[in-house]
Tab-separated table of C-alpha atoms in Angstrom:
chain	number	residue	atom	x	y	z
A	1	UNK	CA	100.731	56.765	143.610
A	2	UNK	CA	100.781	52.679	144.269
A	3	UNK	CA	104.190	51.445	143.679
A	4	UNK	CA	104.811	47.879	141.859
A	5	UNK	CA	104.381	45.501	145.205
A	6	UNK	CA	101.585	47.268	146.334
A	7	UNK	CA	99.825	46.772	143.133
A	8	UNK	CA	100.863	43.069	142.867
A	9	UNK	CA	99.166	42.882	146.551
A	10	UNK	CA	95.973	44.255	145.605
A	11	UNK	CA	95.610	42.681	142.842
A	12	UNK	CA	95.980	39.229	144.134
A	13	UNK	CA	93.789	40.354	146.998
A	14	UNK	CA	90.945	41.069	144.717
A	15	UNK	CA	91.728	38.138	142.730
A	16	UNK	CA	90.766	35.807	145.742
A	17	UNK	CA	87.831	37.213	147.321
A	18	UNK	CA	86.589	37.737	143.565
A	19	UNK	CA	87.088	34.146	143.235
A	20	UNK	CA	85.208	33.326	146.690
A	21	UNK	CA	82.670	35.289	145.853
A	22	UNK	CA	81.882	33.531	142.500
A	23	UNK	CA	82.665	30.040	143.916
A	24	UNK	CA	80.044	31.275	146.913
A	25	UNK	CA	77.240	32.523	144.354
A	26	UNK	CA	77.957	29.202	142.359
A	27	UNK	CA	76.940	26.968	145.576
A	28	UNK	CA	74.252	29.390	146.521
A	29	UNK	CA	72.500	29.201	143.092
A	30	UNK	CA	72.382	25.713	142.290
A	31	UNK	CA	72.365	24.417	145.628
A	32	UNK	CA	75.490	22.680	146.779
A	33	UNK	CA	75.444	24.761	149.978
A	34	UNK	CA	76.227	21.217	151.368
A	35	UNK	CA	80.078	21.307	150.058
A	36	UNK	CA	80.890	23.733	152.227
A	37	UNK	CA	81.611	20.404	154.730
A	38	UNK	CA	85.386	20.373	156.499
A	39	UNK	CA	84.002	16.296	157.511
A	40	UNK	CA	83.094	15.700	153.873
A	41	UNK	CA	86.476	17.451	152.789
A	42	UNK	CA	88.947	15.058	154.952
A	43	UNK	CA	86.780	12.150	154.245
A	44	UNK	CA	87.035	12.467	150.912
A	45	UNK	CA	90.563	13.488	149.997
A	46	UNK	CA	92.891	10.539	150.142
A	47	UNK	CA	95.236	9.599	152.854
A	48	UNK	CA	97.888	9.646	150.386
A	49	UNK	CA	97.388	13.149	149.407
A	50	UNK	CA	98.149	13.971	153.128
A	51	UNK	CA	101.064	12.114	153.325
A	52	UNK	CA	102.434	13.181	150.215
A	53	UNK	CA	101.521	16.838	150.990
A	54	UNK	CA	103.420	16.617	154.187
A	55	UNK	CA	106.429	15.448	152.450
A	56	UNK	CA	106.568	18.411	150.343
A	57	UNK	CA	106.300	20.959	152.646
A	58	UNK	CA	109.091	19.115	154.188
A	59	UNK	CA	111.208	19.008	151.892
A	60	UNK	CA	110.607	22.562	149.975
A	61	UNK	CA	109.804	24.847	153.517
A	62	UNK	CA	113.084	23.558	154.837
A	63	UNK	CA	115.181	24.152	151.338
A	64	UNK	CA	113.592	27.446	151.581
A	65	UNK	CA	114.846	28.525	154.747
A	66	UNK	CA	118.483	26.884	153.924
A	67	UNK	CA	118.118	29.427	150.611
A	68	UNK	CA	116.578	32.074	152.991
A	69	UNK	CA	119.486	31.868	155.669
A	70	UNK	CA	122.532	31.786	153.095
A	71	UNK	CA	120.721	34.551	151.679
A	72	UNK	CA	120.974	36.618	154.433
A	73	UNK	CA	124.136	35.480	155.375
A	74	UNK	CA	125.953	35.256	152.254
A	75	UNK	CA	127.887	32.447	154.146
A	76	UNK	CA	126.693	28.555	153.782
A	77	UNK	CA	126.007	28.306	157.654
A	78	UNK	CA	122.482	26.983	156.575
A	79	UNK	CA	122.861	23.751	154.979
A	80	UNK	CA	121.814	21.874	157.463
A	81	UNK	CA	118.167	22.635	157.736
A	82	UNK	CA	117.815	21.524	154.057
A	83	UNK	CA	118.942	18.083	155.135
A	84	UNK	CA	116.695	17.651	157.759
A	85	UNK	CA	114.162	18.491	155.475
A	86	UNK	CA	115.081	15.793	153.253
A	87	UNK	CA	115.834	13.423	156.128
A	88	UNK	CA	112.618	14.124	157.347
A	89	UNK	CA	111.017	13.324	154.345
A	90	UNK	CA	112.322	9.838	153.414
A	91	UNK	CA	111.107	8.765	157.361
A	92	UNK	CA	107.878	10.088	156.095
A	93	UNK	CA	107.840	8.072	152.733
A	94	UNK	CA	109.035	4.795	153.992
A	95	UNK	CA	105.735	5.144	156.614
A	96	UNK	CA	103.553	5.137	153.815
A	97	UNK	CA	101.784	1.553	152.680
A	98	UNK	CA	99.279	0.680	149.963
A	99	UNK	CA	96.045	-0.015	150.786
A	100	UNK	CA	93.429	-1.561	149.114
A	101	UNK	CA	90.209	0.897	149.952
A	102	UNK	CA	88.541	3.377	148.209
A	103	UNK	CA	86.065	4.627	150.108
A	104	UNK	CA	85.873	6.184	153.630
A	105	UNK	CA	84.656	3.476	155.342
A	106	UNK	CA	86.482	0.851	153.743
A	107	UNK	CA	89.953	3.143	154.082
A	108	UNK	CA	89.989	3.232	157.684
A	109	UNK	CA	90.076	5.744	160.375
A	110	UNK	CA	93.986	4.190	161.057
A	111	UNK	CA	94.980	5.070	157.562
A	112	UNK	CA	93.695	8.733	157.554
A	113	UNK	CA	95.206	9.207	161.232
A	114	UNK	CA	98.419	8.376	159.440
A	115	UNK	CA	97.917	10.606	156.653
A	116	UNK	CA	97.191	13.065	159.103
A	117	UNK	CA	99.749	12.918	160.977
A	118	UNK	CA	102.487	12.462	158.087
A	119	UNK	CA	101.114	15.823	156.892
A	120	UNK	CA	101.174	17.116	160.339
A	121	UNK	CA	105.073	16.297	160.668
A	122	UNK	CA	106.047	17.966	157.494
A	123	UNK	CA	104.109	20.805	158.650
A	124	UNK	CA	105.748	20.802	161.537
A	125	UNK	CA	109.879	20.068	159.798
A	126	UNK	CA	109.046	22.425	156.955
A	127	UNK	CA	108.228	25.579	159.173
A	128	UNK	CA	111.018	24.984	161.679
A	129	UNK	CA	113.570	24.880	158.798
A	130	UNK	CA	112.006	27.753	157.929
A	131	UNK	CA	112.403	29.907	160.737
A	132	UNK	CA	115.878	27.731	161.613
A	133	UNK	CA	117.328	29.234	158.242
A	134	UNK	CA	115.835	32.452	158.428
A	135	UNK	CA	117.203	32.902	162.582
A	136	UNK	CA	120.860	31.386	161.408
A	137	UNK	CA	121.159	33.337	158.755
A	138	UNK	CA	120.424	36.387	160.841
A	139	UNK	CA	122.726	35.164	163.430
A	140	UNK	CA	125.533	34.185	161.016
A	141	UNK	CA	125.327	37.643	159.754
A	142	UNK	CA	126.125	39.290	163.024
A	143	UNK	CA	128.804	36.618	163.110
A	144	UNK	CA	130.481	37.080	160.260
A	145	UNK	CA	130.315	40.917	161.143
A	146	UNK	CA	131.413	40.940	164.740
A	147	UNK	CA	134.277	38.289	163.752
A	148	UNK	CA	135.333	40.972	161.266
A	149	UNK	CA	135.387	43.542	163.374
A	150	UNK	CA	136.832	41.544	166.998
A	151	UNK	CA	138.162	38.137	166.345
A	152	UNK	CA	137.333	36.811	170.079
A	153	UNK	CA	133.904	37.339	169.874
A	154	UNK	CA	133.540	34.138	167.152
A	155	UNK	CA	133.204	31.812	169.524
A	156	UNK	CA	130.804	33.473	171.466
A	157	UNK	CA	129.001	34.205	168.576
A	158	UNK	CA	129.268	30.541	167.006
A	159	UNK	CA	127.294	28.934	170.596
A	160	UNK	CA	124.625	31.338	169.711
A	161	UNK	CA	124.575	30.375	166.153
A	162	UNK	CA	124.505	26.494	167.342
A	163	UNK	CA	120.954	27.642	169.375
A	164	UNK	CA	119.633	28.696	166.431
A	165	UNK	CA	120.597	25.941	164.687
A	166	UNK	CA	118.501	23.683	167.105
A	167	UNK	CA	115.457	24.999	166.492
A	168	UNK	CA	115.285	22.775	163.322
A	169	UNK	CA	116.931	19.826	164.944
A	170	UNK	CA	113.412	20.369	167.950
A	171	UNK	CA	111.296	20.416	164.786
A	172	UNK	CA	112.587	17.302	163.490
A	173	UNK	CA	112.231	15.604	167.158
A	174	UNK	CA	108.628	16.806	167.416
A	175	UNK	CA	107.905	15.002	163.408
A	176	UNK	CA	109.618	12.530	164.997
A	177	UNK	CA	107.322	11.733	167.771
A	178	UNK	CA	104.130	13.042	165.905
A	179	UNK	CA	104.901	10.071	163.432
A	180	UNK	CA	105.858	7.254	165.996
A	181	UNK	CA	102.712	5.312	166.451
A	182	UNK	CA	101.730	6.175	162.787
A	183	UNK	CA	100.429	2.557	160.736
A	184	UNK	CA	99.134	3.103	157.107
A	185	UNK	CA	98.377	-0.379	155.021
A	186	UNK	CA	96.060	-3.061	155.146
């Protein structure tokens, strides 16, 4: 007998290659075989939908792993990675200029390298965060227990929870640098 998540999982499973499978027929039958084009894709989709997308997943991936980490914990030691999330995302915003074309060739290849790589960097923020929240709230946990339990081990205990912590303060660094040379506008 299949209990209630392993249902949910098959079902959603089935869902999607159900879905691919129609979509796939679809193309097949009245010949758009030619969609199937990752070029034609990131031509076609807007710079701004890249940058925008990027500041999303830095901003929700990194409140995520905050919620994730004080989850575990049951101690705000995670607050931090939310921030950088939301740092992160203003640099990300202010980088992004109008511009006045519409299609490819007009747009630029400097715009959609921007767009790229503002997507890129909130890639890049939103899963550190997310693994910075989930590691300090695992660490924090075994803080707050071995402080309970021996009250000289917090310090110890607290460097190792400042390591963890710096694995969203590298991910920041890295969007950072991935953004530097990024120029999006006319």
């Amino acid at each position: 007998m299949m209990n209630g998540q392993a249902i949910l999982y098959t079902s959603v499973t089935v869902a999607f290659w159900t879905t691919i499978l129609i979509v796939g027929i679809c193309y097949t039958i009245f010949d758009l075989g030619f969609r199937f084009d990752v070029a034609w894709f990131l031509t076609e989709t807007s710079p701004f939908m890249w940058a925008n997308l990027g500041i999303g997943l830095a901003i929700s991936l990194s409140v995520v792993g905050a919620a994730w980490g004080i989850y575990i914990t049951g101690i705000i030691f995670c607050e931090a990675v939310a921030i950088y999330g939301i740092i992160m995302a203003i640099v990300i915003s202010n980088m992004a200029e109008n511009f006045t074309g519409t299609t490819p060739e007009t747009i630029g290849a400097r715009n959609y390298q921007a767009g790229y790589s503002m997507f890129g960097a909130g890639l890049t923020v939103g899963f550190s965060n997310l693994f910075c929240g989930i590691c300090v709230g695992i660490v924090g946990s075994g803080a707050a227990l071995a402080d309970a339990q021996n009250a000289n081990l917090f310090v110890k205990i607290l460097i190792v929870e400042i390591f963890g912590s710096a694995i969203g303060l590298f991910g920041v660094i890295v969007a950072i640098l991935q953004t530097s040379k990024v120029k999006m506008g006319d």
